[in-house]
């Protein structure tokens, strides 16, 4: 059979199945729309970031570090053949206060010496350049600082030991994106202005940054920007490990990572909708093949081999799937536009959304693939059709070859795995997703199966006629009841599990603070400032005041091997980060209660400088008991031996460190103090204002405010998940409606018969509603139980939160599912319900 | 001596009925020559249709051998049987068995396309014309009368020039006059294409036209009558 006649016969076959078309298309299109929506959104954000990459960084190259940049950076730039501009920047989080009302606030200071930004523009008021607005005596601030009744243009703002006149407002700053987590509103200063604050003198943690703009990238050494970056980082600048290089090609790494995470997570949630659509497709195909058994037998008589019949029907599925996926893709591609219009707070600012044809292509391929693999198991029934059926209806079905039945199942699993891989771009995630789904499907299937069996055994004598009918319908073998329950249950499970987890996390965050946990932290306190800080704390009723010394250091070598050469020994990106970042070490006599020793003994070796390391961190850097670590503490190498490993309950909110040194080893090193205290929420503002005067360099962190911010981010993600979860429930209901309508013929006869027997139209509606509601109840119960189990497992075992779940949601969810199922089932049976009694005579 | 077109030796067919095995055909021998017209007669339940299914390779015997053109078919797998049917066998059924979603012309085209016949469309039109439905090719089965549907089925069966045609009560669902017309066409086409015809019927009038009449009773050959138009 050649391709043309194959296509022709496929086109012919689709004629007889127009009724089913709607449900097929609806199931698949919804899933594809979810997939395309997510991927179009992500692609659009990425494309926006690419298009504005230079504006996001504001430069061609940025070099930064938490210490002054090396002279070599300037020297190397003297050797290049192209003109360039350099702008110096200092960034730090610090407290700002106003003498006008005595209020203070944590702000993000950016001190700029030179032109900024090189690309893009700041949205400034008045409309001048930043350089024009900034003098050593002025600042430019974000509008959040100018809350009504607080500050206005021309007022003074104090930072450190200096005061600045607010000369302008920055409404828009490229590269400062909504998805990223910020400590506070932006304040721009000039470099000279920052020097006046004398914060460096107090030892504040300052990020030094140099921005470069090159007239001609091709004249850089290496011939392009990326090679130049590589040469600088790896060859020209010695000991450059502490320097961070970013070119505009890298985009904004934090935003990029956030986007990748969102893509992976939401991508898989969207895939769930599509997979449910796949279940719908499988059920529709099964009903379709069952109806076509006679036609299959005739085709077999005419000399079609089973695989040729399969091609015929699978081809049909593909054609339909292509149509449905195209529709879904089209619908999904509007998602970014909808979000831009109504939900723009979900998006990073400055990202413009555009049409994403690639996202549609990907969604359409996934849609066709999922439809195909899900139709294979029901299509395997083709092998079971005996050609002899053309002579005798009751001809024994043939045994399908094992290869066919198992092959179909294997292909299905492989297809889901491949789709998960495409969506998450990560083998492990894909495997976990597929495996988890398989287990869930088995459990849900077993539960639904058990309940239908139970329904069959239920003594029916005492039930009302409505219930008898409903229970009988549940127990009726085949008819896709199990599949519909499974799909709907899955939808309920997804939505409810998400809602439960989100709710629990949200409430936990709201009252997250254990009774004894500190509510405020004081960062970068100079040792000689502590007495003042402590006195101020006492005056504001603070309790549980704690302080620990902090030494910043850099890991130099592990067991004599330079960290430079150890890279890759740790695990993945976190290992590398753990090796090269700036470490904070404290010293303690005894461990706080939130620490548990798991190996070795604390301060047990009188001969060495001892170190206790958090277990996970030790794994990251590849350290064990007895490992020798050398730290560079402000230029002085200090030798340590690891003598104990411990675990830390981070969620206790106590001050904790990955690295704790033996007392005596670091006392001589320059250090700062990290303080913590418990303060009433009402006392936080006055305390902050007072501290800004007493110790202006100290950064005041309010845990409650940070938790609120985390919650806001969580809420955004939860909203997206809820929308996608809704898709899964809708797909489940569509499938149910599909099952109802695929049995419309049988139902029509039933209705006619019932009406002949004298049941009113309302009565018949009641019978059907009971049947669908029972199905929904079963699906809702099974799905909701699964959701509770999943949420409880995740919260209790993975997050160890000791969740208090709202168990009364369980019956509510089941009841709601029952109501929805009854509604959608009745809607799909509307035609059958209108059948006239006369037709029962005709049918016979 | 020529090889028989169809030959079966000692075929037995048993089917499960409840917990017992029911013997449908009991040790049957039969040979049908190329170009021969054989009618299989017998009351309901005598095993006529089962025999037809076995001879055509739609079904497998419990034991015994069946050959078509000297080739064993009872040992072939499903795929090989399908290919055999595609090459050599045509069918006409009591209930027409047209594919409802295809037009008359497309129904006739189907086996031709399957066999890869070059001028399939011309051949299909020619056959539809031969059964008197040249103008009805674009109609769907549901738009045709029973007699018309069976004529389309005849056209479909003869289209790929099968060596053997199996007909299972081809006039059973038709009224007398229509049935006679269909039968007439069947015999006419068979002569023209020189097709071996195996026809199952319980109608002696129909069987009269056959070269040989095989009477089945309770799964055994009761008697064989030779000669066309012999007395009923």
Short mmCIF file of C-alpha atoms in Angstrom, two decimals, chain B:
data_model
loop_
_atom_site.label_atom_id
_atom_site.label_comp_id
_atom_site.label_asym_id
_atom_site.label_seq_id
_atom_site.Cartn_x
_atom_site.Cartn_y
_atom_site.Cartn_z
CA UNK B 1 -3.02 -34.30 -13.01
CA UNK B 2 -3.64 -30.65 -12.07
CA UNK B 3 -3.29 -29.44 -8.51
CA UNK B 4 -6.73 -28.76 -7.00
CA UNK B 5 -7.42 -25.10 -6.33
CA UNK B 6 -8.61 -25.97 -2.84
CA UNK B 7 -8.01 -29.22 -1.07
CA UNK B 8 -8.77 -30.26 2.45
CA UNK B 9 -7.98 -33.49 4.22
CA UNK B 10 -9.56 -34.79 7.40
CA UNK B 11 -10.37 -31.35 8.76
CA UNK B 12 -11.95 -31.18 12.17
CA UNK B 13 -13.25 -28.02 13.84
CA UNK B 14 -14.27 -27.97 17.44
CA UNK B 15 -15.49 -24.91 19.36
CA UNK B 16 -15.95 -24.47 23.08
CA UNK B 17 -19.58 -24.29 24.13
CA UNK B 18 -19.87 -23.70 27.81
CA UNK B 19 -17.54 -26.19 29.40
CA UNK B 20 -17.85 -28.75 26.60
CA UNK B 21 -16.26 -28.84 23.16
CA UNK B 22 -18.73 -28.83 20.29
CA UNK B 23 -17.66 -30.58 17.09
CA UNK B 24 -18.71 -28.37 14.19
CA UNK B 25 -16.92 -30.18 11.39
CA UNK B 26 -16.01 -33.83 11.67
CA UNK B 27 -13.18 -35.27 9.55
CA UNK B 28 -14.03 -33.75 6.23
CA UNK B 29 -12.26 -34.29 2.88
CA UNK B 30 -12.85 -32.11 -0.13
CA UNK B 31 -11.12 -31.01 -3.34
CA UNK B 32 -12.25 -28.17 -5.59
CA UNK B 33 -10.81 -27.77 -9.09
CA UNK B 34 -9.81 -24.45 -10.69
CA UNK B 35 -12.78 -22.72 -12.27
CA UNK B 36 -15.25 -24.94 -10.56
CA UNK B 37 -18.51 -23.64 -9.01
CA UNK B 38 -19.26 -25.51 -5.82
CA UNK B 39 -22.31 -24.95 -3.66
CA UNK B 40 -22.30 -25.99 -0.02
CA UNK B 41 -25.78 -26.81 1.23
CA UNK B 42 -27.20 -27.83 4.53
CA UNK B 43 -29.55 -26.83 7.32
CA UNK B 44 -28.66 -24.23 9.94
CA UNK B 45 -25.88 -25.38 12.21
CA UNK B 46 -24.59 -28.00 9.78
CA UNK B 47 -21.21 -26.23 9.62
CA UNK B 48 -21.52 -24.54 6.20
CA UNK B 49 -20.19 -21.13 7.21
CA UNK B 50 -17.49 -22.67 9.39
CA UNK B 51 -16.27 -24.72 6.43
CA UNK B 52 -16.24 -21.63 4.26
CA UNK B 53 -14.22 -19.73 6.89
CA UNK B 54 -11.69 -22.55 7.04
CA UNK B 55 -11.36 -22.90 3.25
CA UNK B 56 -10.83 -19.14 2.97
CA UNK B 57 -8.20 -19.03 5.71
CA UNK B 58 -10.32 -16.82 7.97
CA UNK B 59 -10.22 -19.44 10.66
CA UNK B 60 -8.05 -22.42 11.57
CA UNK B 61 -9.07 -26.06 11.81
CA UNK B 62 -8.62 -27.95 15.06
CA UNK B 63 -6.86 -30.63 12.99
CA UNK B 64 -6.43 -31.60 9.35
CA UNK B 65 -4.80 -29.97 6.34
CA UNK B 66 -6.05 -27.29 3.99
CA UNK B 67 -4.23 -26.34 0.79
CA UNK B 68 -4.81 -23.61 -1.72
CA UNK B 69 -2.99 -24.19 -5.01
CA UNK B 70 -1.00 -26.88 -3.23
CA UNK B 71 0.17 -24.56 -0.41
CA UNK B 72 -0.69 -25.46 3.20
CA UNK B 73 -2.68 -22.61 4.70
CA UNK B 74 -3.62 -24.06 8.09
CA UNK B 75 -0.04 -23.56 9.27
CA UNK B 76 0.32 -19.97 8.08
CA UNK B 77 0.41 -17.09 10.57
CA UNK B 78 -2.06 -14.20 10.49
CA UNK B 79 0.12 -12.01 8.33
CA UNK B 80 0.77 -14.70 5.74
CA UNK B 81 -2.97 -15.52 5.65
CA UNK B 82 -3.74 -11.85 5.05
CA UNK B 83 -1.28 -11.76 2.15
CA UNK B 84 -2.79 -14.96 0.72
CA UNK B 85 -6.29 -13.46 0.86
CA UNK B 86 -5.02 -10.30 -0.72
CA UNK B 87 -3.54 -12.25 -3.68
CA UNK B 88 -6.10 -14.96 -4.31
CA UNK B 89 -9.36 -14.62 -2.46
CA UNK B 90 -12.52 -12.56 -2.72
CA UNK B 91 -15.61 -12.57 -0.48
CA UNK B 92 -19.31 -11.86 -0.69
CA UNK B 93 -21.29 -11.97 2.57
CA UNK B 94 -24.92 -12.29 3.46
CA UNK B 95 -24.84 -8.95 5.30
CA UNK B 96 -22.85 -7.20 2.54
CA UNK B 97 -20.11 -5.97 4.93
CA UNK B 98 -19.42 -2.76 3.08
CA UNK B 99 -17.43 -0.19 5.05
CA UNK B 100 -19.99 2.41 6.02
CA UNK B 101 -17.67 5.37 5.96
CA UNK B 102 -16.52 4.70 2.39
CA UNK B 103 -18.45 5.46 -0.79
CA UNK B 104 -19.39 2.64 -3.14
CA UNK B 105 -16.44 3.44 -5.40
CA UNK B 106 -14.03 3.62 -2.44
CA UNK B 107 -15.26 0.26 -1.18
CA UNK B 108 -14.45 -1.27 -4.56
CA UNK B 109 -11.13 0.58 -4.69
CA UNK B 110 -9.94 -0.69 -1.32
CA UNK B 111 -8.72 -4.20 -2.32
CA UNK B 112 -7.30 -2.83 -5.58
CA UNK B 113 -5.23 -0.24 -3.75
CA UNK B 114 -4.16 -2.87 -1.26
CA UNK B 115 -2.95 -5.07 -4.11
CA UNK B 116 -1.20 -2.11 -5.68
CA UNK B 117 -3.12 -2.34 -8.97
CA UNK B 118 -1.93 0.43 -11.28
CA UNK B 119 -5.19 1.52 -12.87
CA UNK B 120 -7.28 0.83 -9.78
CA UNK B 121 -9.78 3.61 -10.36
CA UNK B 122 -10.57 2.52 -13.94
CA UNK B 123 -10.99 -1.09 -12.89
CA UNK B 124 -13.28 -0.08 -10.00
CA UNK B 125 -15.45 2.06 -12.31
CA UNK B 126 -15.59 -0.74 -14.85
CA UNK B 127 -16.85 -3.19 -12.24
CA UNK B 128 -19.38 -0.81 -10.79
CA UNK B 129 -20.67 -0.34 -14.33
CA UNK B 130 -20.76 -4.11 -14.78
CA UNK B 131 -23.06 -4.48 -11.76
CA UNK B 132 -25.20 -1.63 -13.06
CA UNK B 133 -24.13 1.01 -10.54
CA UNK B 134 -21.84 3.09 -12.73
CA UNK B 135 -23.60 6.28 -11.70
CA UNK B 136 -23.80 5.50 -7.97
CA UNK B 137 -20.08 5.38 -7.14
CA UNK B 138 -20.17 8.47 -4.92
CA UNK B 139 -23.03 7.14 -2.76
CA UNK B 140 -22.45 5.80 0.72
CA UNK B 141 -23.74 2.31 1.61
CA UNK B 142 -26.48 3.82 3.77
CA UNK B 143 -27.81 5.60 0.68
CA UNK B 144 -28.12 2.33 -1.27
CA UNK B 145 -30.76 -0.40 -1.13
CA UNK B 146 -29.85 -3.87 0.04
CA UNK B 147 -29.64 -5.23 -3.51
CA UNK B 148 -27.48 -2.30 -4.57
CA UNK B 149 -25.19 -2.80 -1.59
CA UNK B 150 -24.74 -6.46 -2.47
CA UNK B 151 -23.94 -5.51 -6.07
CA UNK B 152 -21.24 -3.13 -4.76
CA UNK B 153 -19.96 -6.04 -2.66
CA UNK B 154 -19.85 -8.17 -5.84
CA UNK B 155 -17.89 -5.48 -7.64
CA UNK B 156 -15.50 -5.24 -4.67
CA UNK B 157 -15.05 -9.02 -4.59
CA UNK B 158 -14.30 -9.37 -8.31
CA UNK B 159 -12.24 -6.18 -8.66
CA UNK B 160 -8.77 -7.59 -7.88
CA UNK B 161 -9.46 -10.68 -10.09
CA UNK B 162 -9.28 -13.24 -7.28
CA UNK B 163 -8.69 -16.86 -8.23
CA UNK B 164 -11.33 -17.91 -5.71
CA UNK B 165 -14.53 -16.24 -4.60
CA UNK B 166 -16.24 -17.28 -1.40
CA UNK B 167 -19.90 -16.34 -1.09
CA UNK B 168 -21.79 -16.79 2.17
CA UNK B 169 -25.55 -16.75 1.55
CA UNK B 170 -25.19 -13.81 -0.84
CA UNK B 171 -28.94 -13.61 -1.43
CA UNK B 172 -29.99 -14.42 2.12
CA UNK B 173 -30.87 -10.86 3.07
CA UNK B 174 -32.57 -9.95 -0.22
CA UNK B 175 -36.07 -10.38 -1.56
CA UNK B 176 -36.63 -12.96 -4.28
CA UNK B 177 -36.40 -10.71 -7.33
CA UNK B 178 -33.42 -8.77 -6.10
CA UNK B 179 -31.73 -11.96 -5.00
CA UNK B 180 -32.22 -13.46 -8.44
CA UNK B 181 -30.65 -10.42 -10.08
CA UNK B 182 -27.64 -10.52 -7.75
CA UNK B 183 -27.19 -14.22 -8.32
CA UNK B 184 -27.37 -13.71 -12.06
CA UNK B 185 -24.63 -11.09 -11.82
CA UNK B 186 -22.50 -13.34 -9.64
CA UNK B 187 -22.66 -16.22 -12.10
CA UNK B 188 -22.08 -13.92 -15.05
CA UNK B 189 -19.00 -12.28 -13.51
CA UNK B 190 -17.65 -15.65 -12.46
CA UNK B 191 -17.84 -16.98 -15.99
CA UNK B 192 -16.28 -13.84 -17.40
CA UNK B 193 -13.38 -13.85 -14.96
CA UNK B 194 -13.12 -17.65 -14.80
CA UNK B 195 -13.19 -17.56 -10.98
CA UNK B 196 -13.48 -20.59 -8.74
CA UNK B 197 -16.67 -20.04 -6.76
CA UNK B 198 -17.51 -21.58 -3.42
CA UNK B 199 -21.03 -20.63 -2.40
CA UNK B 200 -22.75 -21.40 0.87
CA UNK B 201 -26.54 -21.45 0.76
CA UNK B 202 -29.53 -23.25 2.13
CA UNK B 203 -31.53 -22.32 -0.96
CA UNK B 204 -31.73 -25.20 -3.42
CA UNK B 205 -32.74 -22.90 -6.25
CA UNK B 206 -29.50 -21.00 -5.85
CA UNK B 207 -27.50 -24.19 -5.60
CA UNK B 208 -28.97 -25.51 -8.83
CA UNK B 209 -26.59 -23.34 -10.84
CA UNK B 210 -23.47 -24.97 -9.33
CA UNK B 211 -21.24 -27.60 -10.94
CA UNK B 212 -21.28 -29.59 -7.74
CA UNK B 213 -23.47 -29.47 -4.67
CA UNK B 214 -22.07 -30.61 -1.34
CA UNK B 215 -24.69 -31.40 1.26
CA UNK B 216 -23.56 -31.06 4.87
CA UNK B 217 -25.31 -32.48 7.85
CA UNK B 218 -24.03 -32.32 11.42
CA UNK B 219 -20.51 -31.53 10.31
CA UNK B 220 -20.17 -34.32 7.77
CA UNK B 221 -20.65 -34.51 4.01
CA UNK B 222 -23.97 -36.20 3.53
CA UNK B 223 -23.81 -36.44 -0.26
CA UNK B 224 -22.35 -34.78 -3.32
CA UNK B 225 -24.39 -34.07 -6.45
CA UNK B 226 -22.78 -33.23 -9.77
CA UNK B 227 -23.89 -31.43 -12.91
CA UNK B 228 -25.35 -27.97 -13.31
CA UNK B 229 -29.10 -27.56 -13.26
CA UNK B 230 -29.67 -31.03 -11.96
CA UNK B 231 -32.99 -31.65 -10.34
CA UNK B 232 -33.37 -30.22 -6.88
#
